[in-house]
Coordinates of C-alpha atoms and ligand atoms in Angstrom, one line a residue:
X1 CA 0.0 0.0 0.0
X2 CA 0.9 3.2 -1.0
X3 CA 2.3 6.0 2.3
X4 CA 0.5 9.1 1.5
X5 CA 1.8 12.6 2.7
X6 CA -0.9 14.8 4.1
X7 CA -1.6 18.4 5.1
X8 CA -4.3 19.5 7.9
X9 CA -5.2 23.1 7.1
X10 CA -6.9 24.7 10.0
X11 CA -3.9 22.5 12.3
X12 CA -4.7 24.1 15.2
X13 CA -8.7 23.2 14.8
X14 CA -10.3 21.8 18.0
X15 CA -11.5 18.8 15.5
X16 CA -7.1 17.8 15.0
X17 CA -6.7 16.0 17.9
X18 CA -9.8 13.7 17.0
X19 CA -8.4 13.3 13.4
X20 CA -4.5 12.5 14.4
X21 CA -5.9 10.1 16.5
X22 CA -7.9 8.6 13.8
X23 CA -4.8 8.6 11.5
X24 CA -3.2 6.5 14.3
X25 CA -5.6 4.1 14.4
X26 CA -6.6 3.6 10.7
X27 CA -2.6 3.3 9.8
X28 CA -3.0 -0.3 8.4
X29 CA -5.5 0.8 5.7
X30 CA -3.7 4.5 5.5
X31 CA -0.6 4.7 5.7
X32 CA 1.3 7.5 6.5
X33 CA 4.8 8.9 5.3
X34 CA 4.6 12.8 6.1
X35 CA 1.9 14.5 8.0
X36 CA 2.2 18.3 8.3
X37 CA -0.1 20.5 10.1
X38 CA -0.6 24.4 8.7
X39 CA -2.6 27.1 10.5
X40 CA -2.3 31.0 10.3
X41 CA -2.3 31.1 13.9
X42 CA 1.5 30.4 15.1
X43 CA 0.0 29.8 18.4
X44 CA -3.1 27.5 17.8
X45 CA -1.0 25.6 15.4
X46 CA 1.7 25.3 18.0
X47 CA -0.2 23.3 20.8
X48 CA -2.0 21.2 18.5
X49 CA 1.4 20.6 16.9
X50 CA 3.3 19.8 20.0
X51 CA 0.5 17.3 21.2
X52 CA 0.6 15.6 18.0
X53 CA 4.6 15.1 18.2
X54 CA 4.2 13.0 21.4
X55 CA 0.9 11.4 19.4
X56 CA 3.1 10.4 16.8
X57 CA 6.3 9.2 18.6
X58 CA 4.0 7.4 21.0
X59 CA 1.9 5.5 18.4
X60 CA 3.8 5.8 15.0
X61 CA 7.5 7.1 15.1
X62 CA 7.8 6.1 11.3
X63 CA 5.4 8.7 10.5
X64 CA 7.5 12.3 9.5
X65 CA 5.5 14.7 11.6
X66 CA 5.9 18.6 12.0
X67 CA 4.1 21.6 12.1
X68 CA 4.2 25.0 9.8
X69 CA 2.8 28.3 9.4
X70 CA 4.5 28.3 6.0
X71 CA 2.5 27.4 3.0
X72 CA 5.6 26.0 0.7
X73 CA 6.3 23.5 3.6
X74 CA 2.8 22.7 4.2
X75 CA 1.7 22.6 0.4
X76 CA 4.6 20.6 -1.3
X77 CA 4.6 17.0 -2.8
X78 CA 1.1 16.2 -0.9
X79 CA -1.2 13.5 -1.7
X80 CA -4.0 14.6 0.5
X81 CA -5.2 17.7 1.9
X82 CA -7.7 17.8 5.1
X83 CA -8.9 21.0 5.4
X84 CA -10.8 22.3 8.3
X85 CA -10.5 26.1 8.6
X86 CA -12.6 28.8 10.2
X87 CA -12.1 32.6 8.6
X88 CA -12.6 34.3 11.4
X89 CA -12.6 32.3 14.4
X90 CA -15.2 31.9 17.3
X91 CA -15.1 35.7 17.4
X92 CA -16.6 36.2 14.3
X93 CA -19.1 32.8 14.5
X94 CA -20.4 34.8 17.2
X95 CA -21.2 37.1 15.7
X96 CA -23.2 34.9 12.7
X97 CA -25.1 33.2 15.8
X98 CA -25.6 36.9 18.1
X99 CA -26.9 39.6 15.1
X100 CA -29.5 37.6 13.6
X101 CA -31.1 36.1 17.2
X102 CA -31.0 40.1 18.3
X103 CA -33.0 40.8 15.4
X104 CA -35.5 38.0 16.0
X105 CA -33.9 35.6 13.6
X106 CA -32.6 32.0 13.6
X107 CA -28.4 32.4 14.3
X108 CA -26.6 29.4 13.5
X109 CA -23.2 28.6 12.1
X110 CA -24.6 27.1 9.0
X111 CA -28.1 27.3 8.6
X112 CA -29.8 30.9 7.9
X113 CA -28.1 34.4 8.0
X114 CA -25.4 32.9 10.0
X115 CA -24.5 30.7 7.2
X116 CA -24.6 32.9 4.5
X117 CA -22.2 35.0 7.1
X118 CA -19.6 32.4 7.2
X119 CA -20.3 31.8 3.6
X120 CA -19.3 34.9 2.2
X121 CA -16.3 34.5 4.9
X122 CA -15.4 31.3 3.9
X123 CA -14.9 31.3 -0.3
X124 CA -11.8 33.8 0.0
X125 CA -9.8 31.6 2.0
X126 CA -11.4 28.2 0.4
X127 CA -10.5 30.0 -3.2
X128 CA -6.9 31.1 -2.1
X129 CA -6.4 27.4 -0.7
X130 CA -7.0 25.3 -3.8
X131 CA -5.0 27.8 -5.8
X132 CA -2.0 27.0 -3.4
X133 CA -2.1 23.9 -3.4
X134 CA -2.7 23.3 -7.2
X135 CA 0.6 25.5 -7.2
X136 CA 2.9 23.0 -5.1
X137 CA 1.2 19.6 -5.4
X138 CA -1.5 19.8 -8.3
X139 CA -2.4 16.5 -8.0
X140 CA -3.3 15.9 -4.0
X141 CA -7.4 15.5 -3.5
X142 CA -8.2 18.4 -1.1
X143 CA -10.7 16.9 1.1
X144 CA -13.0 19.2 2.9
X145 CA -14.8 19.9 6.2
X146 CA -14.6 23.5 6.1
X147 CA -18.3 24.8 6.6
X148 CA -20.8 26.0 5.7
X149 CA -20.2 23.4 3.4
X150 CA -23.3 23.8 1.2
X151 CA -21.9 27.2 0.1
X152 CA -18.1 26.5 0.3
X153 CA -18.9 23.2 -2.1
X154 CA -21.4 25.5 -4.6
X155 CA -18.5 28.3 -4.6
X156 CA -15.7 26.6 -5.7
X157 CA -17.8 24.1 -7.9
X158 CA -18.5 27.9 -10.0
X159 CA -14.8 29.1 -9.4
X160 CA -12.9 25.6 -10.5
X161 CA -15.5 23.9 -12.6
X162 CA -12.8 21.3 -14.2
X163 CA -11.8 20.2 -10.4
X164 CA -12.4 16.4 -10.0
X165 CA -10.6 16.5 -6.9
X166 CA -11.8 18.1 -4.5
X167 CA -14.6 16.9 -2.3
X168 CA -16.7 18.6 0.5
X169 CA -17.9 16.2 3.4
X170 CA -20.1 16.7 6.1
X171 CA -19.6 14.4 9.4
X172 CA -23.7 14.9 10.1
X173 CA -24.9 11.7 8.0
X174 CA -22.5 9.3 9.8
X175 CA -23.0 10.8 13.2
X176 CA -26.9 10.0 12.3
X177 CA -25.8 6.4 11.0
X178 CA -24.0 5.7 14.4
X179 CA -26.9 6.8 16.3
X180 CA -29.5 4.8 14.2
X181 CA -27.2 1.7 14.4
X182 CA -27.2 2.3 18.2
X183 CA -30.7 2.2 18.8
X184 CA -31.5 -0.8 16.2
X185 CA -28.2 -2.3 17.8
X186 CA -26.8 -2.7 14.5
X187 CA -23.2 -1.8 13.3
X188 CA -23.9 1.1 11.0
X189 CA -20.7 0.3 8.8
X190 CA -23.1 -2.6 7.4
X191 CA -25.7 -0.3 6.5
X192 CA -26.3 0.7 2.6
X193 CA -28.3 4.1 3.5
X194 CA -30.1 5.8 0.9
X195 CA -29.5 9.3 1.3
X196 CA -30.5 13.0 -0.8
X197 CA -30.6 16.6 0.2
X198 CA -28.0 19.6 0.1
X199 CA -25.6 19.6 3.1
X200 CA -27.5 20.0 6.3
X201 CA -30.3 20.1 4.3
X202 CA -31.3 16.2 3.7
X203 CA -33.1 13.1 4.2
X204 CA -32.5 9.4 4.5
X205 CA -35.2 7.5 2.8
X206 CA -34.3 3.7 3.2
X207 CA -31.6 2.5 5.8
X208 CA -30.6 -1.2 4.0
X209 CA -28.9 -4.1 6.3
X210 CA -26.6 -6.2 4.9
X211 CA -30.2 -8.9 4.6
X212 CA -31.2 -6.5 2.2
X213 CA -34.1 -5.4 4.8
X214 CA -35.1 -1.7 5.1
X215 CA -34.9 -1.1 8.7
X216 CA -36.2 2.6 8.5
X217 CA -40.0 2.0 9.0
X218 CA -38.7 0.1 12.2
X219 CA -36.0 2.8 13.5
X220 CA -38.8 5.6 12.5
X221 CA -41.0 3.7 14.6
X222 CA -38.4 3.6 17.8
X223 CA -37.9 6.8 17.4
X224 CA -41.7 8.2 17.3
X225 CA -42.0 5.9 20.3
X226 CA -38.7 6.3 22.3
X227 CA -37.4 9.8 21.4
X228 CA -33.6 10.2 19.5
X229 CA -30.2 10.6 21.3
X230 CA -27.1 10.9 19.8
X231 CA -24.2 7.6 19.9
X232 CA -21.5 10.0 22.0
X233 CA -24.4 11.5 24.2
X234 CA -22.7 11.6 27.5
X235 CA -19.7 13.8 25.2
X236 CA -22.5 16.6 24.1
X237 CA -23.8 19.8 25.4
X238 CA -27.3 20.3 26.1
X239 CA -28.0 22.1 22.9
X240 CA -26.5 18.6 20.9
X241 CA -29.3 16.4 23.0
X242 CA -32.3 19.2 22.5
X243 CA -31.0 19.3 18.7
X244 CA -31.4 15.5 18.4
X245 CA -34.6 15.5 20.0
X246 CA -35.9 17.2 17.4
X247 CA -36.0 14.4 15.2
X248 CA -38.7 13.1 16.7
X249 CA -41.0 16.2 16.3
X250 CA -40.1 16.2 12.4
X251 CA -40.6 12.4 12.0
X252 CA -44.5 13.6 13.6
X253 CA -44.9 16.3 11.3
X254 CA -43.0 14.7 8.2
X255 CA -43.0 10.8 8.5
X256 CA -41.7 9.8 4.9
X257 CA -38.1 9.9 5.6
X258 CA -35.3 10.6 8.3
X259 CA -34.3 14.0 8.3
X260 CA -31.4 15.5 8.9
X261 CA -31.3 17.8 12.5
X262 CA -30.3 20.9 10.7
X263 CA -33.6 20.8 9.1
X264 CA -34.8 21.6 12.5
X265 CA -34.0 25.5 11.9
X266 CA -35.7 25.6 8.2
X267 CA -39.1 23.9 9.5
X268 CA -39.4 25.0 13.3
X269 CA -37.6 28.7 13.1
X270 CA -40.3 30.4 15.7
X271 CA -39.9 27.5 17.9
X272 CA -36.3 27.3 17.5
X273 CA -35.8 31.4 18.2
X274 CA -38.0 30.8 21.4
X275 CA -35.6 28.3 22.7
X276 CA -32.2 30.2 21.5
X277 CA -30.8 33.1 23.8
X278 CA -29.4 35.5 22.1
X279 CA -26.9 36.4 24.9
X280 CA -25.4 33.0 25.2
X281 CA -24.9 30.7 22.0
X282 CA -23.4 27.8 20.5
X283 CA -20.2 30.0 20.7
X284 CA -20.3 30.4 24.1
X285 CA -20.9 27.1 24.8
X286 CA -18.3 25.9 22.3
X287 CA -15.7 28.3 23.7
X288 CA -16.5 27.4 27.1
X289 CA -16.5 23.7 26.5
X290 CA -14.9 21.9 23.6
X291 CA -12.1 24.4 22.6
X292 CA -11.4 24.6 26.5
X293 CA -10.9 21.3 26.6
X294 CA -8.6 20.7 24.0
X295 CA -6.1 23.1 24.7
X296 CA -5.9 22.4 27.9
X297 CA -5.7 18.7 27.5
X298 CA -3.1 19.2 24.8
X299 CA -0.9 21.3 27.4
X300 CA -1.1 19.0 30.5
X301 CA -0.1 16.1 27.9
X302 CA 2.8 18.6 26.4
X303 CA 3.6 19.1 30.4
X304 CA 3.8 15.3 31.0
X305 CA 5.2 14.6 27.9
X306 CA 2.8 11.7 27.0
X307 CA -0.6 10.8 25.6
X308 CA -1.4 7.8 26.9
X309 CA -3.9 8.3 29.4
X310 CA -5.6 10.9 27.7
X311 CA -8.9 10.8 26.0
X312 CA -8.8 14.0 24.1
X313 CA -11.1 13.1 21.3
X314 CA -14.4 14.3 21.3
X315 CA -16.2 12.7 18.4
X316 CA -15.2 9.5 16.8
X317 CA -17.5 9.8 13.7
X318 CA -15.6 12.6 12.5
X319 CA -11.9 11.7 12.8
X320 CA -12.8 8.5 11.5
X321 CA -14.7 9.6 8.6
X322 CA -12.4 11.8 6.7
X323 CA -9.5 9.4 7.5
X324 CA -11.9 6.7 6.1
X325 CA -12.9 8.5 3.4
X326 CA -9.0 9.6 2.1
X327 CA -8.1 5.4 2.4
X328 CA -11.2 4.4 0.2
X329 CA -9.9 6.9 -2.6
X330 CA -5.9 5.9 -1.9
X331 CA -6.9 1.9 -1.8
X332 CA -9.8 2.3 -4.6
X333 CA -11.5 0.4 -2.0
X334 CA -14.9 1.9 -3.5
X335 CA -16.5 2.4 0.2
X336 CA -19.9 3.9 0.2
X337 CA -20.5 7.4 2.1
X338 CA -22.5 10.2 2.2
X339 CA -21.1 13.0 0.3
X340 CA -21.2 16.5 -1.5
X341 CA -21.2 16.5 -5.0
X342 CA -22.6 17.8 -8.7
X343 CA -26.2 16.7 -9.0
X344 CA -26.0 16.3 -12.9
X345 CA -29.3 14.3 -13.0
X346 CA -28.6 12.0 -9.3
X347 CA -31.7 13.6 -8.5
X348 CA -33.5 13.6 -11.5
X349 CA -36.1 16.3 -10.5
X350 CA -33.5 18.8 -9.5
X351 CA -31.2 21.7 -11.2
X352 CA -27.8 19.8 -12.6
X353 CA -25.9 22.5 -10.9
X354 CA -26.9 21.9 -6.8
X355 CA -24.2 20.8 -4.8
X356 CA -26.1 17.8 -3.3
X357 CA -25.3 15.5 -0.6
X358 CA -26.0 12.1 -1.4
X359 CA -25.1 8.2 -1.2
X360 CA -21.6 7.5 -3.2
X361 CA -19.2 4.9 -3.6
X362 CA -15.7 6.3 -3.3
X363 CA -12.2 4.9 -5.6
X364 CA -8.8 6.4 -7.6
X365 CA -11.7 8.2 -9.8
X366 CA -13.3 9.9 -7.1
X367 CA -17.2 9.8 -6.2
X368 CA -19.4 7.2 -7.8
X369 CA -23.4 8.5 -6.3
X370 CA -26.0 6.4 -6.7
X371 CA -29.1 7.7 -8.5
X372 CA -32.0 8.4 -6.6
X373 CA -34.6 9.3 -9.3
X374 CA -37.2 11.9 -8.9
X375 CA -38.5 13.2 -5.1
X376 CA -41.7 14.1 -4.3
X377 CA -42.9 17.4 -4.4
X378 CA -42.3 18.6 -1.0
X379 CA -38.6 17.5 -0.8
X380 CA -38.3 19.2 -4.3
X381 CA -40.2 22.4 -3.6
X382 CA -37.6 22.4 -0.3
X383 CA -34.4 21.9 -1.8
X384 CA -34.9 24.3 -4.6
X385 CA -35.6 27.3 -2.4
X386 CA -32.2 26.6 -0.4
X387 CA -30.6 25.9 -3.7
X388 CA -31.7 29.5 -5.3
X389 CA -30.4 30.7 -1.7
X390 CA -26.7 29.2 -2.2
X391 CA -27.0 29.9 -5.1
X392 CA -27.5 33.9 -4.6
X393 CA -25.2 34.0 -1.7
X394 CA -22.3 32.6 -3.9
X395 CA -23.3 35.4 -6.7
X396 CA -23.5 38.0 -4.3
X397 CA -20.0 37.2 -3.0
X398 CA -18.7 36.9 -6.6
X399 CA -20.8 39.6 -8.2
X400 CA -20.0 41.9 -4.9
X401 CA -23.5 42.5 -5.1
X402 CA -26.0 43.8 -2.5
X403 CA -29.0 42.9 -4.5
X404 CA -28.5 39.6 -4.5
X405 CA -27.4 39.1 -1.1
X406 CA -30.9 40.5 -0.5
X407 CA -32.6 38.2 -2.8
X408 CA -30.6 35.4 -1.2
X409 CA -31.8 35.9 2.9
X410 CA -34.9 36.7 1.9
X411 CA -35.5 33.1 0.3
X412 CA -34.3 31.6 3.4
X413 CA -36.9 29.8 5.2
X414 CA -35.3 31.1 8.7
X415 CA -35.7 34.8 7.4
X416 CA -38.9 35.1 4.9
X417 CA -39.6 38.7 5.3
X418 CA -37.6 41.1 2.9
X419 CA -37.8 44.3 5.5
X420 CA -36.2 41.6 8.3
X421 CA -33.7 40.2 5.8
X422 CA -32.2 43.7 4.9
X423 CA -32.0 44.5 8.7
X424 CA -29.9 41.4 9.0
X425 CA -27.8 41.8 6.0
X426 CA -27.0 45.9 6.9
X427 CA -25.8 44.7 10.7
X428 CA -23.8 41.6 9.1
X429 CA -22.2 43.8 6.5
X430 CA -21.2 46.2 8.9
X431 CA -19.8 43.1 11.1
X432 CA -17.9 41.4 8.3
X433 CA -16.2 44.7 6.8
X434 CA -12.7 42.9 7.3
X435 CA -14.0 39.8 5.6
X436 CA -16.0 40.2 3.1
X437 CA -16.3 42.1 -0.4
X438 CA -17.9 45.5 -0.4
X439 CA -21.0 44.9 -1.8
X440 CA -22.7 47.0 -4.1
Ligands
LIG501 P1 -11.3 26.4 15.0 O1 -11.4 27.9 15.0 O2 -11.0 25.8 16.3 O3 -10.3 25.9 14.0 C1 -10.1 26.4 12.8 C2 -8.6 26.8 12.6 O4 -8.4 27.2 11.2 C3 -8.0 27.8 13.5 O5 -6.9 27.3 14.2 C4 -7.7 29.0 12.6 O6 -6.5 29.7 12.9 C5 -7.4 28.3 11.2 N1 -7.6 29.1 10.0 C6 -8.4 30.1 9.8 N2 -8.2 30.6 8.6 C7 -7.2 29.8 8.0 C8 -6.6 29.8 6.7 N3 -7.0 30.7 5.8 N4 -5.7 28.9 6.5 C9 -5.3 28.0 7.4 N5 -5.9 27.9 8.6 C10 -6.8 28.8 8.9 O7 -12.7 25.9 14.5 P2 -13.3 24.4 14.6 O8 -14.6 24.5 15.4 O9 -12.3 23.5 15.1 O10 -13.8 24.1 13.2 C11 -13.0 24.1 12.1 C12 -13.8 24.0 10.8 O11 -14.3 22.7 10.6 C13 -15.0 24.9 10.8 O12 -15.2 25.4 9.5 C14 -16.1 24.0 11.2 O13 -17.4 24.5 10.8 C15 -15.7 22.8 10.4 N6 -16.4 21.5 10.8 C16 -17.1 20.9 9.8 C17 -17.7 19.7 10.0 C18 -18.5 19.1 9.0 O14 -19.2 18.1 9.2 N7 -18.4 19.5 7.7 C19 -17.5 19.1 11.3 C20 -16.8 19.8 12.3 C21 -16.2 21.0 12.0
LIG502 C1 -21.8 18.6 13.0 C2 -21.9 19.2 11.7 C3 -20.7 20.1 11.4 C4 -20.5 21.0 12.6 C5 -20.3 20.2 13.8 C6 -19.9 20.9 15.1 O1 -20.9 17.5 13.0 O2 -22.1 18.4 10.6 O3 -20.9 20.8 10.2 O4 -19.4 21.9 12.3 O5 -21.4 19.5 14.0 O6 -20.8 21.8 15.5 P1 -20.5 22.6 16.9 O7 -21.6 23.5 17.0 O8 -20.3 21.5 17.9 O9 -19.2 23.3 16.7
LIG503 MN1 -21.7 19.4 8.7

């Protein structure tokens, strides 16, 4: 098997520790010669990097491991990028959750203004990335986590149309496989889920075991019956366990298929504002727990000078997957995962052009999705408003324009009301003046 040399971008992301340690433990099907970590933040990167060099001499000395804040070191004679970044940081993801919920609007990292936000932060960076790294190693598959990934995935789909390797994933669709395998008590590598939507924006419609049996009318029923926790619950805030709860009151309202828990913003926004406070968000919560935690866990081990009898990682689902994911396209092993890619007629019914997240089977030549034919009317009628929405929010960035960026929050089903969505956009502009384009 081939040793692959990888980059993290976004190094000093709480999310590293999770994936080094899923690089350790996925060696035998992914084998590593260099791993480099890159971050704009000298300081960031440098505990993250400093745990990860007792990580690696613990657990695999033959693995060349270092840190950078350099983009030649970090970019050169890779195989696979794993990029992860946040323009911006907590501050300004604070921001995208505290403006809107002031104004009596869903904030959320992804979903609503918030999104669009980080969107229009988001496709610089994303955009100067891919151009570095097609200059130093123009053959390494950038795999991406960056969010919001909807918008990040529909940008540089328009900026580098002839890109076959680059591919946005989304940890959300496994972390909802894990759970459903939990509560069927079923190992949810064996299942063949059939899966359509944009990214945080989607539905599972059949959950196949490995009997060829659809065990979604059975988990749906559990569910209805039992409520919906997460796999890792005792590892998650409050606002993870409310979040998954929620399944349950879409699965009343909407019984076809198993949504995804973003959809909770799009199809409960009043009840979703009543429960947010817009003094204390995910941010704070975030900031106060997970980030904490990782930076100080990452200096005691630096202090003691070993990792062994820590358990810094946080959530498996998404160390593993993107490891997972880089070894099925190295190996050709043909894996099946959910994934972001170029409709182009998977969903019949739907533009050619959406970005949508969908079952695929993974080799050398990249995504393979499965078709899934047409979708009912509701579904459609769904997705097509978000899609005119990404859509608008990547014109606006690209066109600079404030028209658009008008048209865009107004479609969004957290906003709806034109005179609401310019309030937004005016306090977001001013907010973002660092990051974004002047809009005109
Ligand atoms: P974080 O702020 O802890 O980490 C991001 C890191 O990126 C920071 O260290 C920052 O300095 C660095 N960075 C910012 N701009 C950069 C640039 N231009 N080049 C290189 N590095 C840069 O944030 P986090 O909570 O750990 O999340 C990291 C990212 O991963 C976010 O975009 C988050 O939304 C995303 N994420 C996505 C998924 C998914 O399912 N798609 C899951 C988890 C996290
Ligand atoms: C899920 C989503 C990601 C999101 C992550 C963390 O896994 O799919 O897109 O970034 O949760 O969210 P948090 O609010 O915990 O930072
Ligand atoms: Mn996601």
């Amino acid at each position: 098997m081939k040793k692959n040399n990888i980059v993290v971008v976004g190094g000093g992301s709480t999310w590293t520790p999770g994936i080094l340690k899923a690089m350790t433990k996925h060696l035998d099907k992914f084998p590593i010669n260099k791993l480099v970590l890159y971050d704009i933040d000298e300081k960031r990167q440098a505990v993250i990097g400093e745990f990860g060099k007792i990580l690696f001499r613990e657990e695999a000395p033959e693995v060349d491991f270092s840190y950078t804040t350099d983009k030649k070191e970090a970019y050169s004679n890779v195989d696979f990028v794993f990029c992860q970044m946040r323009t911006g940081g907590y501050d300004m993801r604070d921001r995208d959750e505290k403006i809107p919920l002031q104004l009596g609007v869903i904030g959320q990292e992804t979903c609503g203004p918030g999104g669009f936000a980080y969107g229009m932060r988001s496709i610089r960076d994303m955009e100067e990335m891919v151009n570095d790294v097609r200059h130093y190693s123009p053959d390494a598959w950038i795999l991406n986590y960056t969010n919001p990934a909807a918008i990040v995935a529909l940008a540089l789909d328009k900026i580098f149309p002839e890109e076959d390797k680059i591919l946005n994933i989304c940890d959300q669709p496994v972390n909802l496989l894990r759970s459903f395998g939990k509560l069927l008590d079923y190992d949810a590598d064996k299942f063949e889920p059939v899966y359509f939507g944009l990214n945080h924006f989607g539905w599972f419609t059949h959950l196949y075991d490995e009997f060829g049996k659809d065990r979604a009318p059975e988990l749906k029923e559990m569910i209805l019956n039992g409520g919906f926790r997460p796999v890792d619950a005792e590892q998650r805030d409050q606002s993870w366990l409310d979040t998954y709860a929620m399944v349950e009151d879409m699965l009343r309202d909407f019984p076809d298929y198993l949504p995804n828990t973003y959809l909770q913003y799009y199809l409960y926004p009043d009840a979703k504002l009543a429960k947010l406070d817009p003094n204390w968000t995910r941010s704070d919560e975030v900031r106060n727990g997970r980030e904490k935690k990782v930076f100080t866990e990452c200096r005691r081990i630096i202090k003691n000078g070993t990792a062994k009898d820590s358990d810094i990682v946080h959530n498996d689902a998404h160390g593993d997957m993107i490891v997972e994911v880089a070894a099925s396209i190295a190996n050709n092993l043909r894996k099946t995962f959910v994934v972001i890619v170029r409709n182009e007629g998977i969903v019949a019914n739907l533009p050619d052009d959406c970005m949508i997240e969908v079952a695929a089977s993974l080799g050398v030549n990249g995504p393979r999705p499965y078709a899934v034919g047409k979708i009912g009317t509701f579904y459609k009628g769904m997705i097509e408003g978000q899609h005119a929405f990404e859509q608008l929010t990547v014109e606006a960035y690209l066109e600079e324009s404030y028209d658009k960026a008008l048209q865009a929050l107004t479609l969004n089903r957290t906003v709806v009301d034109a005179k609401k969505a310019r309030q937004v956009l005016d306090a977001l502009i001013e907010a973002n003046k660092e990051y974004w384009p002047t809009l005109k």
